[in-house]
CSV table of C-alpha atoms in Angstrom, one decimal:
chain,number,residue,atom,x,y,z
A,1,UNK,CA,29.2,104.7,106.1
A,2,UNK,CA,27.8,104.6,109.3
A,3,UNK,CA,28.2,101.6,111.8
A,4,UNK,CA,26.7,99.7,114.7
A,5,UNK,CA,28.9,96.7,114.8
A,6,UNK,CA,28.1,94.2,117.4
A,7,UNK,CA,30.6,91.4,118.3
A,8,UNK,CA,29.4,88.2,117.4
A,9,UNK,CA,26.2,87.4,115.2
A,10,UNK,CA,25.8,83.5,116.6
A,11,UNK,CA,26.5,82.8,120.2
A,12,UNK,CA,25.3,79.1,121.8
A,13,UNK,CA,26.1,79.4,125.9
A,14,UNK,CA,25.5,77.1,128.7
A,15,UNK,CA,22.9,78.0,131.3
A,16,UNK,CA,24.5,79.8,133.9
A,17,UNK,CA,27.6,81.1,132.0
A,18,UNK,CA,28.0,84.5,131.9
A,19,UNK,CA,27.6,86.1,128.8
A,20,UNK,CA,28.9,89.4,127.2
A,21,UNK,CA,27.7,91.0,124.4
A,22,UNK,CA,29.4,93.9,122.6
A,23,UNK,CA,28.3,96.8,120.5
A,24,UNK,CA,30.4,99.4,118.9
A,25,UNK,CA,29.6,102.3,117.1
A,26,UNK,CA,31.6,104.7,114.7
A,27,UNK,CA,28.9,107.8,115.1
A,28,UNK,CA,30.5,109.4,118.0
A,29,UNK,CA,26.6,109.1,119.5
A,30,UNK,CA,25.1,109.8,122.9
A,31,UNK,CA,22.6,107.3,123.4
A,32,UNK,CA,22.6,103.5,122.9
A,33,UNK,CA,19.8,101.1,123.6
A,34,UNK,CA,20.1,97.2,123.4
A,35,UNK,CA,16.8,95.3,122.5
A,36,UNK,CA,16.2,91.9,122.5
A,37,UNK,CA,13.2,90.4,119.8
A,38,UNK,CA,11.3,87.4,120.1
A,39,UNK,CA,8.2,86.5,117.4
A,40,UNK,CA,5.4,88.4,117.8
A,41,UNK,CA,6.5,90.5,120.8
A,42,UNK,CA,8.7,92.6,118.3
A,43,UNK,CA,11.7,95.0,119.7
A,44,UNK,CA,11.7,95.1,124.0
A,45,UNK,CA,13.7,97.6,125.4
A,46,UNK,CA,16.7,96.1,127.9
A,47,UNK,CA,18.6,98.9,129.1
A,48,UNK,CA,20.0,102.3,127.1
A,49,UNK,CA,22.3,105.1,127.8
A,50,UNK,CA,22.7,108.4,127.7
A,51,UNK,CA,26.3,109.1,128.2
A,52,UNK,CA,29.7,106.9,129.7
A,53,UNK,CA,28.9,105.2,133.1
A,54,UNK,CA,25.2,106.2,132.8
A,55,UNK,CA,22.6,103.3,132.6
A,56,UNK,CA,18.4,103.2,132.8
A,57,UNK,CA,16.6,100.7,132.8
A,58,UNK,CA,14.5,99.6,129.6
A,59,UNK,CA,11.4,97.9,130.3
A,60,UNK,CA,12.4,94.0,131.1
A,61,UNK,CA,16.0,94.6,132.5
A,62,UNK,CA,15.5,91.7,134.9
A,63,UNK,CA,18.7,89.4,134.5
A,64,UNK,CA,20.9,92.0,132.3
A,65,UNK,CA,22.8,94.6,133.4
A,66,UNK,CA,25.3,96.9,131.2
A,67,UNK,CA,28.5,98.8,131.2
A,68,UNK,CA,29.5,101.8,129.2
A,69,UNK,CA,33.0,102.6,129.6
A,70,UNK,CA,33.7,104.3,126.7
A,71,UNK,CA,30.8,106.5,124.6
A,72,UNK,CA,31.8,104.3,121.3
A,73,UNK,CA,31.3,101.1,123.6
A,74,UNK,CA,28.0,98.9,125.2
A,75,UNK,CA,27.8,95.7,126.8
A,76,UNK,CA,25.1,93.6,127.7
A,77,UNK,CA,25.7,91.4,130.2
A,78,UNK,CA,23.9,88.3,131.3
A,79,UNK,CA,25.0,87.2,134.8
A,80,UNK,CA,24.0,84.1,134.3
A,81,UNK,CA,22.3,82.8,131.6
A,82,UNK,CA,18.8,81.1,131.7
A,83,UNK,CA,17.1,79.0,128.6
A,84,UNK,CA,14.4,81.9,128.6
A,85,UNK,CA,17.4,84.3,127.3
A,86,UNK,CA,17.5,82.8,124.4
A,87,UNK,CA,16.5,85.4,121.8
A,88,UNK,CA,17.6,87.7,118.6
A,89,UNK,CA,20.0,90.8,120.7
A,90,UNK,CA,19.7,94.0,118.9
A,91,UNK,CA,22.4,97.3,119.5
A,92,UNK,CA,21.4,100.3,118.3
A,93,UNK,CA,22.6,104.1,118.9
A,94,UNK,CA,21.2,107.8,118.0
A,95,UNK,CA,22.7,111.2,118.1
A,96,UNK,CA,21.6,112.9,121.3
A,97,UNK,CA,19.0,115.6,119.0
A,98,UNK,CA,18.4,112.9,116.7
A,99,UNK,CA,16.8,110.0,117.5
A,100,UNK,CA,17.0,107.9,114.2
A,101,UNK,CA,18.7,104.8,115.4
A,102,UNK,CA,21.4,102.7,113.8
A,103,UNK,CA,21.3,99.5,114.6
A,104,UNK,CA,23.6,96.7,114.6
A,105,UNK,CA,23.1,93.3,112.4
A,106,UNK,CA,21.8,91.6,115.5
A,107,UNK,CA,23.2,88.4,117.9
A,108,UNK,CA,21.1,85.3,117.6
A,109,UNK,CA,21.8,83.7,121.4
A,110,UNK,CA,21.0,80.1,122.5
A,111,UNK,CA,20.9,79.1,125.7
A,112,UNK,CA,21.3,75.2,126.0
B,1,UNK,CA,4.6,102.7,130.1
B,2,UNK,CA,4.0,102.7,126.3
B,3,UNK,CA,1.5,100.7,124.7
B,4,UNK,CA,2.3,100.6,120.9
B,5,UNK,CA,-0.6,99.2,118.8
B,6,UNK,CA,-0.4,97.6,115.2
B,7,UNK,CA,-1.5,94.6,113.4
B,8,UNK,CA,0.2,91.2,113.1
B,9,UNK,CA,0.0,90.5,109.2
B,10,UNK,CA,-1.2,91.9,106.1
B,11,UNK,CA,-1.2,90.6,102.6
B,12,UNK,CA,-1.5,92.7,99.0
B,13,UNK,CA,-0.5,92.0,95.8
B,14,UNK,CA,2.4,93.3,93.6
B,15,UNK,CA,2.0,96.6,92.4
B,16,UNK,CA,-0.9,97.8,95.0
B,17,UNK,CA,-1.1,100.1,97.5
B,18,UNK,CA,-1.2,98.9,101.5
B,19,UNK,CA,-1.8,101.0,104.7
B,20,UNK,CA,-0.4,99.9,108.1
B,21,UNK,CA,-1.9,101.7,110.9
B,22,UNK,CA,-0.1,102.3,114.3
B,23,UNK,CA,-1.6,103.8,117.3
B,24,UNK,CA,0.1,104.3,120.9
B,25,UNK,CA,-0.3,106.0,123.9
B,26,UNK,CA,3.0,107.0,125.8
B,27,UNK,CA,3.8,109.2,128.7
B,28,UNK,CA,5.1,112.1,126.4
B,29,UNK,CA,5.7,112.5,122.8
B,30,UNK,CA,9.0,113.3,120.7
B,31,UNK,CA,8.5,112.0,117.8
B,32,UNK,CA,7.4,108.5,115.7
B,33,UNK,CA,9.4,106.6,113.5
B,34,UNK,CA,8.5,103.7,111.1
B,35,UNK,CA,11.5,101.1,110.3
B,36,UNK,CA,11.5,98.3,107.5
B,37,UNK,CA,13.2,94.6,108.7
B,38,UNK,CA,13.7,91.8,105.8
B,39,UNK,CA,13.8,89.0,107.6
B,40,UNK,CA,17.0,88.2,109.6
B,41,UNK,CA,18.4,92.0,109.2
B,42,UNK,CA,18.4,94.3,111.2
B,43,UNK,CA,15.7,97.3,111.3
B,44,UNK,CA,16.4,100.2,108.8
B,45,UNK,CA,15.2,103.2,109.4
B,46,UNK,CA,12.6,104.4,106.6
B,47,UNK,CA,10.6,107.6,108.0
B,48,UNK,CA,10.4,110.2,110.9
B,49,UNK,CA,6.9,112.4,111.9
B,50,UNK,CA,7.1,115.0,114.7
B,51,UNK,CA,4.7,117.1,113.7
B,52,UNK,CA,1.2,116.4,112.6
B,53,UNK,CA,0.6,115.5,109.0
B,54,UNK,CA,1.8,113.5,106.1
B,55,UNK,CA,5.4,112.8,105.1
B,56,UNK,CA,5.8,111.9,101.5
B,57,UNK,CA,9.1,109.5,100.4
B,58,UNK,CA,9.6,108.3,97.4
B,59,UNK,CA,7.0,105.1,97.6
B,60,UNK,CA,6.2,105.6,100.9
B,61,UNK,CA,4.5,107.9,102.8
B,62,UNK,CA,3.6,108.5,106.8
B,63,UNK,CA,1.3,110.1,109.0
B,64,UNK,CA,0.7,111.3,112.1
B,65,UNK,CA,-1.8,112.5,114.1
B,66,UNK,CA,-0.5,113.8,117.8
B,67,UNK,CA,-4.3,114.4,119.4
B,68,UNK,CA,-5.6,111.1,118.0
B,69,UNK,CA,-2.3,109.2,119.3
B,70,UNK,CA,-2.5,107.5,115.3
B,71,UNK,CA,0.4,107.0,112.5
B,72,UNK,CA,0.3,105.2,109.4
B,73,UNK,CA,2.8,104.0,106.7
B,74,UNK,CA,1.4,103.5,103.0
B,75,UNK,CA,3.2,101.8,101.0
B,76,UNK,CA,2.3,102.2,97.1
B,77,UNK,CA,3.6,100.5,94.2
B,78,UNK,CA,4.2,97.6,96.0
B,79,UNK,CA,7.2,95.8,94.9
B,80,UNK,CA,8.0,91.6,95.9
B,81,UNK,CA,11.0,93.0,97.7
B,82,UNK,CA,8.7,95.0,100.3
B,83,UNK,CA,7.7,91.6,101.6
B,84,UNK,CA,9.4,92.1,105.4
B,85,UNK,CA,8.5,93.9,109.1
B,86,UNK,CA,7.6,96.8,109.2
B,87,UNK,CA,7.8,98.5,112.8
B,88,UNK,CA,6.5,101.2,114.5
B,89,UNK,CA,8.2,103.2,117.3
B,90,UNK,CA,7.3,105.9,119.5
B,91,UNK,CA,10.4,108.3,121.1
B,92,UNK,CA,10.2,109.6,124.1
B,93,UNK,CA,13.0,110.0,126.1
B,94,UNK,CA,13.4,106.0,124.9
B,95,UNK,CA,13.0,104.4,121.9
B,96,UNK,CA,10.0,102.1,122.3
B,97,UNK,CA,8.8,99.8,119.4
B,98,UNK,CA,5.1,97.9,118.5
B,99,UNK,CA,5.3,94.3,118.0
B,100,UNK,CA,5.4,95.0,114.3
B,101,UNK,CA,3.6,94.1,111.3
B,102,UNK,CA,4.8,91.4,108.3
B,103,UNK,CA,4.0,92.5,105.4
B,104,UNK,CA,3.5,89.6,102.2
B,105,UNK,CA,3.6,91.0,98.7
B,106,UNK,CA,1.8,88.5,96.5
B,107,UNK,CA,2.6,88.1,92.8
């Protein structure tokens, strides 16, 4: 059974901590994405990656940034963390010819 | 960037048929892909079009049309437990979603 396992699903921070959150897949896939989802503005693209140590940016990468490392691994990183982070995190991954994506059973961050 | 179009709600009642329409227009097109998210799961991945015309799945069907930038999913049959998001998402050389569209099933 496939999986997209992400490392915590309920995470409360203070504002300006950093913050990591990590997503791990089994899939042996290319590309993984991190989303975050807020009510009625649906999934929004943070940053994704096509390989180890390459990163793009998604389209609101303002305060993230990432590492890949390892292919299996991605973090999202919040450098320091503002109450207008707080949201619903999504990891997902897809084979490099395939782009259905896996995704992971979400992070639900607060930022108090 | 991409601009990813569909509506906000839709109601129907158990055991009839309901048609979500998505339209987008990206720089580039490699495919569309329509994903189904009960609340507080994540997205699950329910059909894929690339080429123009309709893909038939069990209860659920999709289709695309590349020229008119236009996808829809139809859901028949409608069962209580298809009450969730359904979203719509465009690959290009990203994965880009619409905001989605909740779906009620109605006894």
């Amino acid at each position: 059974d496939v999986k997209v396992t992400q490392s915590s699903r309920y995470l409360v921070k203070r504002t300006g901590e950093k913050v990591f959150l990590e997503c791990v897949q089994d899939m042996d896939h290319e590309n993984m994405f991190w989303y975050r989802q807020d009510p009625g503005l649906g999934l929004r693209l943070i940053y994704f990656s096509y390989d180890v140590k390459m990163k793009e940016k998604g389209d609101i990468p303002e305060g993230y940034s990432v590492s890949r490392e390892k292919k299996e691994r991605f973090s999202l990183i919040l450098e320091s963390a503002s109450t207008n982070q707080t949201s619903m995190y999504l990891c997902a991954s897809t084979a490099l010819t395939k782009a259905e994506a896996f995704f992971g059973q979400g992070t639900r961050l607060t930022v108090v | 960037g991409q601009n990813i179009d569909q509506p906000t709600e839709m109601t129907a009642t158990e055991g009839a048929i309901v048609q979500i329409n998505c339209t987008y227009q990206t720089s580039g097109f490699n495919g569309l892909f329509w994903y189904q998210q009960h609340a507080g799961e994540a997205p699950t991945f329910l059909s894929y079009n690339v080429l123009d015309g309709l893909e038939e799945k069990g209860r659920f069907s999709s289709f695309l049309s590349r020229s008119k930038g236009y996808s829809y999913l139809l859901l028949k049959e409608l069962q209580m437990k298809d009450s969730a998001s359904y979203l719509c998402a465009v690959w290009v050389y990203k994965l880009s979603f619409g905001a989605g569209t909740t779906v009620t099933v109605r006894a």
